[in-house]
GROMACS .gro file of N, CA and C in nm:
model
  489
    1UNK      N    1   3.580  -9.957 -11.077
    1UNK     CA    2   3.596 -10.101 -11.082
    1UNK      C    3   3.731 -10.141 -11.143
    2UNK      N    4   3.784 -10.057 -11.233
    2UNK     CA    5   3.912 -10.089 -11.296
    2UNK      C    6   4.029 -10.075 -11.199
    3UNK      N    7   4.013  -9.990 -11.099
    3UNK     CA    8   4.121  -9.968 -11.002
    3UNK      C    9   4.123 -10.076 -10.895
    4UNK      N   10   4.012 -10.142 -10.870
    4UNK     CA   11   4.003 -10.241 -10.762
    4UNK      C   12   4.109 -10.350 -10.770
    5UNK      N   13   4.133 -10.411 -10.886
    5UNK     CA   14   4.237 -10.515 -10.890
    5UNK      C   15   4.377 -10.462 -10.858
    6UNK      N   16   4.403 -10.337 -10.896
    6UNK     CA   17   4.534 -10.277 -10.867
    6UNK      C   18   4.552 -10.264 -10.716
    7UNK      N   19   4.449 -10.216 -10.647
    7UNK     CA   20   4.459 -10.200 -10.502
    7UNK      C   21   4.455 -10.335 -10.431
    8UNK      N   22   4.381 -10.431 -10.485
    8UNK     CA   23   4.378 -10.565 -10.426
    8UNK      C   24   4.518 -10.626 -10.430
    9UNK      N   25   4.585 -10.613 -10.544
    9UNK     CA   26   4.721 -10.666 -10.556
    9UNK      C   27   4.815 -10.596 -10.458
   10UNK      N   28   4.802 -10.465 -10.445
   10UNK     CA   29   4.888 -10.390 -10.353
   10UNK      C   30   4.868 -10.437 -10.209
   11UNK      N   31   4.743 -10.462 -10.173
   11UNK     CA   32   4.713 -10.508 -10.036
   11UNK      C   33   4.759 -10.651 -10.017
   12UNK      N   34   4.733 -10.737 -10.117
   12UNK     CA   35   4.777 -10.877 -10.108
   12UNK      C   36   4.929 -10.888 -10.097
   13UNK      N   37   5.000 -10.800 -10.165
   13UNK     CA   38   5.147 -10.804 -10.164
   13UNK      C   39   5.208 -10.739 -10.040
   14UNK      N   40   5.126 -10.669  -9.963
   14UNK     CA   41   5.177 -10.601  -9.844
   14UNK      C   42   5.208 -10.705  -9.735
   15UNK      N   43   5.325 -10.691  -9.675
   15UNK     CA   44   5.363 -10.782  -9.567
   15UNK      C   45   5.326 -10.722  -9.432
   16UNK      N   46   5.331 -10.802  -9.330
   16UNK     CA   47   5.308 -10.752  -9.194
   16UNK      C   48   5.414 -10.648  -9.161
   17UNK      N   49   5.535 -10.673  -9.204
   17UNK     CA   50   5.644 -10.577  -9.182
   17UNK      C   51   5.613 -10.444  -9.251
   18UNK      N   52   5.559 -10.449  -9.373
   18UNK     CA   53   5.520 -10.326  -9.444
   18UNK      C   54   5.415 -10.250  -9.363
   19UNK      N   55   5.314 -10.320  -9.315
   19UNK     CA   56   5.209 -10.258  -9.236
   19UNK      C   57   5.262 -10.193  -9.110
   20UNK      N   58   5.356 -10.260  -9.046
   20UNK     CA   59   5.416 -10.207  -8.924
   20UNK      C   60   5.494 -10.079  -8.955
   21UNK      N   61   5.569 -10.080  -9.065
   21UNK     CA   62   5.645  -9.961  -9.106
   21UNK      C   63   5.551  -9.844  -9.135
   22UNK      N   64   5.439  -9.872  -9.202
   22UNK     CA   65   5.342  -9.767  -9.231
   22UNK      C   66   5.286  -9.709  -9.102
   23UNK      N   67   5.253  -9.796  -9.007
   23UNK     CA   68   5.202  -9.748  -8.877
   23UNK      C   69   5.305  -9.659  -8.807
   24UNK      N   70   5.433  -9.689  -8.827
   24UNK     CA   71   5.539  -9.609  -8.766
   24UNK      C   72   5.571  -9.484  -8.849
   25UNK      N   73   5.494  -9.462  -8.957
   25UNK     CA   74   5.510  -9.340  -9.035
   25UNK      C   75   5.620  -9.348  -9.139
   26UNK      N   76   5.646  -9.468  -9.189
   26UNK     CA   77   5.748  -9.484  -9.294
   26UNK      C   78   5.687  -9.562  -9.410
   27UNK      N   79   5.727  -9.523  -9.531
   27UNK     CA   80   5.680  -9.590  -9.652
   27UNK      C   81   5.780  -9.699  -9.688
   28UNK      N   82   5.746  -9.825  -9.666
   28UNK     CA   83   5.842  -9.932  -9.694
   28UNK      C   84   5.869  -9.954  -9.843
   29UNK      N   85   5.787  -9.899  -9.930
   29UNK     CA   86   5.806  -9.917 -10.074
   29UNK      C   87   5.887  -9.806 -10.138
   30UNK      N   88   5.922  -9.705 -10.061
   30UNK     CA   89   5.998  -9.592 -10.117
   30UNK      C   90   6.139  -9.636 -10.154
   31UNK      N   91   6.183  -9.594 -10.271
   31UNK     CA   92   6.319  -9.628 -10.314
   31UNK      C   93   6.421  -9.542 -10.240
   32UNK      N   94   6.384  -9.418 -10.212
   32UNK     CA   95   6.469  -9.331 -10.133
   32UNK      C   96   6.404  -9.316  -9.997
   33UNK      N   97   6.471  -9.360  -9.897
   33UNK     CA   98   6.415  -9.353  -9.762
   33UNK      C   99   6.421  -9.208  -9.714
   34UNK      N  100   6.312  -9.163  -9.656
   34UNK     CA  101   6.303  -9.026  -9.608
   34UNK      C  102   6.394  -9.004  -9.489
   35UNK      N  103   6.446  -8.883  -9.481
   35UNK     CA  104   6.529  -8.848  -9.365
   35UNK      C  105   6.441  -8.804  -9.249
   36UNK      N  106   6.313  -8.781  -9.278
   36UNK     CA  107   6.221  -8.742  -9.172
   36UNK      C  108   6.196  -8.862  -9.080
   37UNK      N  109   6.174  -8.832  -8.955
   37UNK     CA  110   6.148  -8.937  -8.857
   37UNK      C  111   6.011  -9.000  -8.877
   38UNK      N  112   5.910  -8.918  -8.908
   38UNK     CA  113   5.774  -8.969  -8.919
   38UNK      C  114   5.704  -8.902  -9.037
   39UNK      N  115   5.644  -8.982  -9.123
   39UNK     CA  116   5.569  -8.932  -9.239
   39UNK      C  117   5.422  -8.954  -9.209
   40UNK      N  118   5.348  -8.846  -9.192
   40UNK     CA  119   5.207  -8.858  -9.157
   40UNK      C  120   5.120  -8.899  -9.275
   41UNK      N  121   5.180  -8.919  -9.391
   41UNK     CA  122   5.107  -8.970  -9.507
   41UNK      C  123   5.174  -9.098  -9.559
   42UNK      N  124   5.232  -9.176  -9.470
   42UNK     CA  125   5.306  -9.297  -9.509
   42UNK      C  126   5.218  -9.398  -9.582
   43UNK      N  127   5.096  -9.419  -9.536
   43UNK     CA  128   5.007  -9.516  -9.602
   43UNK      C  129   4.971  -9.468  -9.742
   44UNK      N  130   4.938  -9.340  -9.753
   44UNK     CA  131   4.906  -9.283  -9.884
   44UNK      C  132   5.026  -9.295  -9.977
   45UNK      N  133   5.144  -9.261  -9.926
   45UNK     CA  134   5.265  -9.267 -10.009
   45UNK      C  135   5.300  -9.411 -10.047
   46UNK      N  136   5.273  -9.504  -9.958
   46UNK     CA  137   5.295  -9.645  -9.990
   46UNK      C  138   5.209  -9.685 -10.110
   47UNK      N  139   5.078  -9.656 -10.100
   47UNK     CA  140   4.988  -9.694 -10.209
   47UNK      C  141   5.021  -9.617 -10.337
   48UNK      N  142   5.061  -9.492 -10.324
   48UNK     CA  143   5.100  -9.416 -10.443
   48UNK      C  144   5.222  -9.482 -10.509
   49UNK      N  145   5.318  -9.524 -10.429
   49UNK     CA  146   5.439  -9.587 -10.482
   49UNK      C  147   5.407  -9.716 -10.556
   50UNK      N  148   5.319  -9.798 -10.500
   50UNK     CA  149   5.296  -9.931 -10.560
   50UNK      C  150   5.179  -9.935 -10.660
   51UNK      N  151   5.095  -9.830 -10.663
   51UNK     CA  152   4.980  -9.836 -10.753
   51UNK      C  153   4.979  -9.731 -10.863
   52UNK      N  154   5.059  -9.628 -10.852
   52UNK     CA  155   5.052  -9.517 -10.949
   52UNK      C  156   5.076  -9.564 -11.092
   53UNK      N  157   5.186  -9.633 -11.117
   53UNK     CA  158   5.216  -9.677 -11.254
   53UNK      C  159   5.110  -9.774 -11.308
   54UNK      N  160   5.068  -9.874 -11.230
   54UNK     CA  161   4.961  -9.961 -11.281
   54UNK      C  162   4.831  -9.885 -11.310
   55UNK      N  163   4.797  -9.787 -11.226
   55UNK     CA  164   4.675  -9.708 -11.249
   55UNK      C  165   4.688  -9.624 -11.376
   56UNK      N  166   4.805  -9.567 -11.399
   56UNK     CA  167   4.827  -9.492 -11.523
   56UNK      C  168   4.810  -9.585 -11.642
   57UNK      N  169   4.862  -9.706 -11.630
   57UNK     CA  170   4.847  -9.805 -11.737
   57UNK      C  171   4.702  -9.842 -11.763
   58UNK      N  172   4.620  -9.844 -11.659
   58UNK     CA  173   4.479  -9.880 -11.673
   58UNK      C  174   4.399  -9.766 -11.736
   59UNK      N  175   4.424  -9.643 -11.689
   59UNK     CA  176   4.337  -9.532 -11.729
   59UNK      C  177   4.386  -9.449 -11.846
   60UNK      N  178   4.516  -9.439 -11.869
   60UNK     CA  179   4.563  -9.350 -11.977
   60UNK      C  180   4.515  -9.392 -12.115
   61UNK      N  181   4.505  -9.522 -12.148
   61UNK     CA  182   4.450  -9.555 -12.281
   61UNK      C  183   4.306  -9.506 -12.299
   62UNK      N  184   4.226  -9.515 -12.192
   62UNK     CA  185   4.087  -9.470 -12.200
   62UNK      C  186   4.081  -9.318 -12.218
   63UNK      N  187   4.168  -9.249 -12.146
   63UNK     CA  188   4.172  -9.103 -12.158
   63UNK      C  189   4.225  -9.065 -12.296
   64UNK      N  190   4.325  -9.137 -12.345
   64UNK     CA  191   4.377  -9.110 -12.479
   64UNK      C  192   4.268  -9.128 -12.585
   65UNK      N  193   4.185  -9.230 -12.570
   65UNK     CA  194   4.075  -9.253 -12.665
   65UNK      C  195   3.980  -9.134 -12.665
   66UNK      N  196   3.944  -9.088 -12.547
   66UNK     CA  197   3.852  -8.975 -12.537
   66UNK      C  198   3.916  -8.846 -12.591
   67UNK      N  199   4.043  -8.824 -12.558
   67UNK     CA  200   4.110  -8.702 -12.601
   67UNK      C  201   4.152  -8.708 -12.748
   68UNK      N  202   4.149  -8.827 -12.807
   68UNK     CA  203   4.186  -8.843 -12.946
   68UNK      C  204   4.073  -8.812 -13.043
   69UNK      N  205   3.955  -8.785 -12.991
   69UNK     CA  206   3.840  -8.754 -13.077
   69UNK      C  207   3.852  -8.612 -13.132
   70UNK      N  208   3.807  -8.596 -13.254
   70UNK     CA  209   3.813  -8.466 -13.320
   70UNK      C  210   3.731  -8.364 -13.241
   71UNK      N  211   3.789  -8.247 -13.219
   71UNK     CA  212   3.721  -8.141 -13.146
   71UNK      C  213   3.621  -8.066 -13.233
   72UNK      N  214   3.610  -8.108 -13.359
   72UNK     CA  215   3.522  -8.040 -13.453
   72UNK      C  216   3.596  -7.932 -13.530
   73UNK      N  217   3.725  -7.925 -13.507
   73UNK     CA  218   3.807  -7.823 -13.573
   73UNK      C  219   3.911  -7.886 -13.665
   74UNK      N  220   3.898  -8.017 -13.685
   74UNK     CA  221   3.992  -8.087 -13.771
   74UNK      C  222   4.113  -8.142 -13.698
   75UNK      N  223   4.112  -8.132 -13.566
   75UNK     CA  224   4.220  -8.189 -13.486
   75UNK      C  225   4.165  -8.226 -13.349
   76UNK      N  226   4.241  -8.308 -13.279
   76UNK     CA  227   4.198  -8.353 -13.145
   76UNK      C  228   4.284  -8.285 -13.039
   77UNK      N  229   4.243  -8.300 -12.915
   77UNK     CA  230   4.323  -8.248 -12.804
   77UNK      C  231   4.459  -8.317 -12.801
   78UNK      N  232   4.460  -8.446 -12.833
   78UNK     CA  233   4.587  -8.520 -12.835
   78UNK      C  234   4.680  -8.465 -12.941
   79UNK      N  235   4.627  -8.435 -13.059
   79UNK     CA  236   4.712  -8.379 -13.165
   79UNK      C  237   4.766  -8.242 -13.124
   80UNK      N  238   4.682  -8.158 -13.064
   80UNK     CA  239   4.726  -8.026 -13.021
   80UNK      C  240   4.834  -8.039 -12.913
   81UNK      N  241   4.814  -8.130 -12.818
   81UNK     CA  242   4.911  -8.152 -12.711
   81UNK      C  243   5.044  -8.201 -12.767
   82UNK      N  244   5.038  -8.294 -12.860
   82UNK     CA  245   5.160  -8.350 -12.919
   82UNK      C  246   5.238  -8.240 -12.992
   83UNK      N  247   5.169  -8.155 -13.065
   83UNK     CA  248   5.236  -8.044 -13.135
   83UNK      C  249   5.298  -7.949 -13.034
   84UNK      N  250   5.223  -7.912 -12.933
   84UNK     CA  251   5.272  -7.820 -12.830
   84UNK      C  252   5.394  -7.877 -12.758
   85UNK      N  253   5.384  -8.000 -12.710
   85UNK     CA  254   5.495  -8.057 -12.633
   85UNK      C  255   5.616  -8.085 -12.720
   86UNK      N  256   5.594  -8.122 -12.845
   86UNK     CA  257   5.706  -8.145 -12.936
   86UNK      C  258   5.784  -8.015 -12.957
   87UNK      N  259   5.712  -7.906 -12.981
   87UNK     CA  260   5.779  -7.776 -12.997
   87UNK      C  261   5.848  -7.732 -12.868
   88UNK      N  262   5.780  -7.750 -12.756
   88UNK     CA  263   5.838  -7.714 -12.625
   88UNK      C  264   5.968  -7.793 -12.602
   89UNK      N  265   5.961  -7.925 -12.623
   89UNK     CA  266   6.078  -8.010 -12.600
   89UNK      C  267   6.194  -7.973 -12.693
   90UNK      N  268   6.161  -7.938 -12.818
   90UNK     CA  269   6.266  -7.895 -12.911
   90UNK      C  270   6.333  -7.767 -12.862
   91UNK      N  271   6.252  -7.671 -12.819
   91UNK     CA  272   6.306  -7.543 -12.771
   91UNK      C  273   6.387  -7.563 -12.643
   92UNK      N  274   6.332  -7.641 -12.549
   92UNK     CA  275   6.401  -7.662 -12.421
   92UNK      C  276   6.527  -7.746 -12.438
   93UNK      N  277   6.538  -7.817 -12.548
   93UNK     CA  278   6.657  -7.897 -12.573
   93UNK      C  279   6.775  -7.815 -12.619
   94UNK      N  280   6.753  -7.689 -12.646
   94UNK     CA  281   6.861  -7.602 -12.693
   94UNK      C  282   6.939  -7.546 -12.575
   95UNK      N  283   7.067  -7.560 -12.580
   95UNK     CA  284   7.154  -7.514 -12.472
   95UNK      C  285   7.139  -7.365 -12.447
   96UNK      N  286   7.125  -7.287 -12.552
   96UNK     CA  287   7.114  -7.142 -12.537
   96UNK      C  288   6.988  -7.105 -12.459
   97UNK      N  289   6.880  -7.175 -12.483
   97UNK     CA  290   6.755  -7.148 -12.412
   97UNK      C  291   6.771  -7.182 -12.264
   98UNK      N  292   6.829  -7.297 -12.234
   98UNK     CA  293   6.852  -7.336 -12.095
   98UNK      C  294   6.941  -7.235 -12.024
   99UNK      N  295   7.044  -7.189 -12.092
   99UNK     CA  296   7.137  -7.091 -12.036
   99UNK      C  297   7.063  -6.960 -12.006
  100UNK      N  298   6.982  -6.912 -12.102
  100UNK     CA  299   6.908  -6.787 -12.084
  100UNK      C  300   6.809  -6.798 -11.968
  101UNK      N  301   6.741  -6.911 -11.958
  101UNK     CA  302   6.647  -6.930 -11.847
  101UNK      C  303   6.719  -6.932 -11.713
  102UNK      N  304   6.834  -6.999 -11.709
  102UNK     CA  305   6.913  -7.004 -11.586
  102UNK      C  306   6.959  -6.864 -11.545
  103UNK      N  307   7.004  -6.784 -11.641
  103UNK     CA  308   7.046  -6.646 -11.612
  103UNK      C  309   6.930  -6.563 -11.559
  104UNK      N  310   6.811  -6.587 -11.613
  104UNK     CA  311   6.692  -6.513 -11.571
  104UNK      C  312   6.634  -6.566 -11.440
  105UNK      N  313   6.686  -6.681 -11.394
  105UNK     CA  314   6.636  -6.740 -11.270
  105UNK      C  315   6.501  -6.809 -11.287
  106UNK      N  316   6.470  -6.846 -11.410
  106UNK     CA  317   6.343  -6.911 -11.440
  106UNK      C  318   6.366  -7.062 -11.444
  107UNK      N  319   6.281  -7.134 -11.372
  107UNK     CA  320   6.290  -7.280 -11.370
  107UNK      C  321   6.170  -7.338 -11.442
  108UNK      N  322   6.197  -7.410 -11.548
  108UNK     CA  323   6.092  -7.479 -11.624
  108UNK      C  324   6.135  -7.623 -11.642
  109UNK      N  325   6.038  -7.714 -11.660
  109UNK     CA  326   6.076  -7.853 -11.687
  109UNK      C  327   6.156  -7.859 -11.816
  110UNK      N  328   6.258  -7.944 -11.818
  110UNK     CA  329   6.341  -7.955 -11.937
  110UNK      C  330   6.269  -8.031 -12.048
  111UNK      N  331   6.167  -8.108 -12.011
  111UNK     CA  332   6.093  -8.185 -12.110
  111UNK      C  333   5.951  -8.210 -12.059
  112UNK      N  334   5.855  -8.210 -12.151
  112UNK     CA  335   5.716  -8.238 -12.116
  112UNK      C  336   5.678  -8.373 -12.175
  113UNK      N  337   5.594  -8.447 -12.104
  113UNK     CA  338   5.542  -8.575 -12.151
  113UNK      C  339   5.451  -8.549 -12.271
  114UNK      N  340   5.479  -8.611 -12.384
  114UNK     CA  341   5.398  -8.587 -12.503
  114UNK      C  342   5.277  -8.680 -12.513
  115UNK      N  343   5.259  -8.769 -12.417
  115UNK     CA  344   5.143  -8.858 -12.413
  115UNK      C  345   5.038  -8.792 -12.324
  116UNK      N  346   4.939  -8.727 -12.386
  116UNK     CA  347   4.840  -8.650 -12.310
  116UNK      C  348   4.761  -8.737 -12.214
  117UNK      N  349   4.723  -8.856 -12.255
  117UNK     CA  350   4.648  -8.944 -12.167
  117UNK      C  351   4.728  -8.981 -12.043
  118UNK      N  352   4.855  -9.013 -12.063
  118UNK     CA  353   4.942  -9.047 -11.951
  118UNK      C  354   4.963  -8.926 -11.861
  119UNK      N  355   4.987  -8.810 -11.921
  119UNK     CA  356   5.009  -8.687 -11.845
  119UNK      C  357   4.884  -8.651 -11.762
  120UNK      N  358   4.767  -8.651 -11.828
  120UNK     CA  359   4.643  -8.616 -11.759
  120UNK      C  360   4.610  -8.717 -11.650
  121UNK      N  361   4.631  -8.845 -11.678
  121UNK     CA  362   4.604  -8.948 -11.578
  121UNK      C  363   4.695  -8.931 -11.458
  122UNK      N  364   4.822  -8.906 -11.482
  122UNK     CA  365   4.916  -8.888 -11.371
  122UNK      C  366   4.875  -8.769 -11.285
  123UNK      N  367   4.837  -8.658 -11.347
  123UNK     CA  368   4.794  -8.540 -11.271
  123UNK      C  369   4.669  -8.570 -11.190
  124UNK      N  370   4.574  -8.641 -11.248
  124UNK     CA  371   4.450  -8.676 -11.176
  124UNK      C  372   4.480  -8.768 -11.059
  125UNK      N  373   4.564  -8.868 -11.081
  125UNK     CA  374   4.599  -8.962 -10.974
  125UNK      C  375   4.675  -8.889 -10.862
  126UNK      N  376   4.765  -8.799 -10.898
  126UNK     CA  377   4.835  -8.720 -10.796
  126UNK      C  378   4.737  -8.640 -10.712
  127UNK      N  379   4.633  -8.585 -10.777
  127UNK     CA  380   4.531  -8.510 -10.704
  127UNK      C  381   4.453  -8.597 -10.608
  128UNK      N  382   4.419  -8.718 -10.651
  128UNK     CA  383   4.348  -8.811 -10.563
  128UNK      C  384   4.434  -8.847 -10.443
  129UNK      N  385   4.560  -8.880 -10.468
  129UNK     CA  386   4.650  -8.914 -10.357
  129UNK      C  387   4.672  -8.796 -10.264
  130UNK      N  388   4.674  -8.677 -10.317
  130UNK     CA  389   4.687  -8.559 -10.232
  130UNK      C  390   4.569  -8.550 -10.135
  131UNK      N  391   4.447  -8.566 -10.188
  131UNK     CA  392   4.327  -8.559 -10.103
  131UNK      C  393   4.324  -8.672 -10.001
  132UNK      N  394   4.361  -8.792 -10.042
  132UNK     CA  395   4.367  -8.906  -9.950
  132UNK      C  396   4.471  -8.878  -9.840
  133UNK      N  397   4.583  -8.822  -9.880
  133UNK     CA  398   4.688  -8.789  -9.783
  133UNK      C  399   4.640  -8.688  -9.678
  134UNK      N  400   4.559  -8.592  -9.721
  134UNK     CA  401   4.504  -8.495  -9.627
  134UNK      C  402   4.414  -8.563  -9.524
  135UNK      N  403   4.338  -8.662  -9.569
  135UNK     CA  404   4.253  -8.738  -9.476
  135UNK      C  405   4.339  -8.824  -9.383
  136UNK      N  406   4.446  -8.882  -9.436
  136UNK     CA  407   4.535  -8.963  -9.351
  136UNK      C  408   4.595  -8.877  -9.240
  137UNK      N  409   4.632  -8.755  -9.272
  137UNK     CA  410   4.687  -8.664  -9.171
  137UNK      C  411   4.585  -8.641  -9.060
  138UNK      N  412   4.458  -8.618  -9.098
  138UNK     CA  413   4.352  -8.599  -8.998
  138UNK      C  414   4.336  -8.723  -8.911
  139UNK      N  415   4.339  -8.840  -8.974
  139UNK     CA  416   4.322  -8.965  -8.899
  139UNK      C  417   4.436  -8.983  -8.800
  140UNK      N  418   4.558  -8.962  -8.845
  140UNK     CA  419   4.675  -8.980  -8.757
  140UNK      C  420   4.677  -8.875  -8.645
  141UNK      N  421   4.631  -8.755  -8.676
  141UNK     CA  422   4.633  -8.647  -8.577
  141UNK      C  423   4.534  -8.677  -8.464
  142UNK      N  424   4.415  -8.724  -8.500
  142UNK     CA  425   4.313  -8.751  -8.399
  142UNK      C  426   4.222  -8.864  -8.446
  143UNK      N  427   4.266  -8.990  -8.427
  143UNK     CA  428   4.187  -9.102  -8.477
  143UNK      C  429   4.049  -9.112  -8.416
  144UNK      N  430   4.035  -9.072  -8.291
  144UNK     CA  431   3.903  -9.083  -8.227
  144UNK      C  432   3.805  -8.984  -8.287
  145UNK      N  433   3.850  -8.863  -8.316
  145UNK     CA  434   3.762  -8.765  -8.379
  145UNK      C  435   3.720  -8.813  -8.517
  146UNK      N  436   3.815  -8.869  -8.591
  146UNK     CA  437   3.782  -8.921  -8.724
  146UNK      C  438   3.683  -9.037  -8.713
  147UNK      N  439   3.705  -9.127  -8.620
  147UNK     CA  440   3.618  -9.243  -8.604
  147UNK      C  441   3.477  -9.202  -8.564
  148UNK      N  442   3.464  -9.101  -8.481
  148UNK     CA  443   3.331  -9.060  -8.437
  148UNK      C  444   3.258  -8.977  -8.541
  149UNK      N  445   3.330  -8.921  -8.639
  149UNK     CA  446   3.260  -8.844  -8.742
  149UNK      C  447   3.240  -8.930  -8.867
  150UNK      N  448   3.347  -8.964  -8.933
  150UNK     CA  449   3.336  -9.036  -9.061
  150UNK      C  450   3.286  -9.178  -9.042
  151UNK      N  451   3.357  -9.256  -8.964
  151UNK     CA  452   3.321  -9.396  -8.945
  151UNK      C  453   3.194  -9.408  -8.863
  152UNK      N  454   3.181  -9.324  -8.764
  152UNK     CA  455   3.063  -9.329  -8.679
  152UNK      C  456   2.934  -9.308  -8.756
  153UNK      N  457   2.936  -9.213  -8.850
  153UNK     CA  458   2.817  -9.188  -8.932
  153UNK      C  459   2.784  -9.310  -9.017
  154UNK      N  460   2.886  -9.371  -9.072
  154UNK     CA  461   2.864  -9.490  -9.157
  154UNK      C  462   2.811  -9.605  -9.072
  155UNK      N  463   2.873  -9.628  -8.956
  155UNK     CA  464   2.829  -9.737  -8.869
  155UNK      C  465   2.685  -9.716  -8.823
  156UNK      N  466   2.651  -9.590  -8.793
  156UNK     CA  467   2.514  -9.562  -8.750
  156UNK      C  468   2.415  -9.591  -8.862
  157UNK      N  469   2.450  -9.556  -8.985
  157UNK     CA  470   2.361  -9.584  -9.098
  157UNK      C  471   2.348  -9.734  -9.122
  158UNK      N  472   2.455  -9.808  -9.103
  158UNK     CA  473   2.453  -9.952  -9.125
  158UNK      C  474   2.379 -10.024  -9.014
  159UNK      N  475   2.412  -9.992  -8.888
  159UNK     CA  476   2.359 -10.066  -8.775
  159UNK      C  477   2.247  -9.996  -8.701
  160UNK      N  478   2.217  -9.874  -8.736
  160UNK     CA  479   2.110  -9.800  -8.669
  160UNK      C  480   2.164  -9.725  -8.549
  161UNK      N  481   2.082  -9.641  -8.493
  161UNK     CA  482   2.118  -9.558  -8.381
  161UNK      C  483   2.138  -9.644  -8.256
  162UNK      N  484   2.231  -9.602  -8.169
  162UNK     CA  485   2.257  -9.677  -8.048
  162UNK      C  486   2.157  -9.645  -7.937
  163UNK      N  487   2.062  -9.556  -7.965
  163UNK     CA  488   1.963  -9.518  -7.864
  163UNK      C  489   1.857  -9.624  -7.847
   0.00000   0.00000   0.00000
């Protein structure tokens, strides 16, 4: 229920031109326009672009509250994460460490988000958009097959059998 207003705003703010671009396989909200001719996850990417940050804002405080509870060991998951990421960021901030990793051919993020709720929420939202994108690919590949399986089953349950 908390996500509904975010998606309602995204849909209300969508123009006819935006919808047409999405149908043509382009994300009109992308700041960097893709060099690809057709993006089979354009609708998913559009919604990810316009809803990801608001959704993180809605859910990360709730996740932070839950992760901020004592684990029974005298510290919380949030405290452990903050200590870990603070140490990681300090180490990765050293030029010698970056140089050694580059020589070894190891690629690591130069900095980790120290807000566990925000980090966990972002990862969860990315996972949801990934799954939605996989469904969008199926729909674009064969809309009739999708309509007769997913939508057809729902319509049959709502309206009854056509027999």
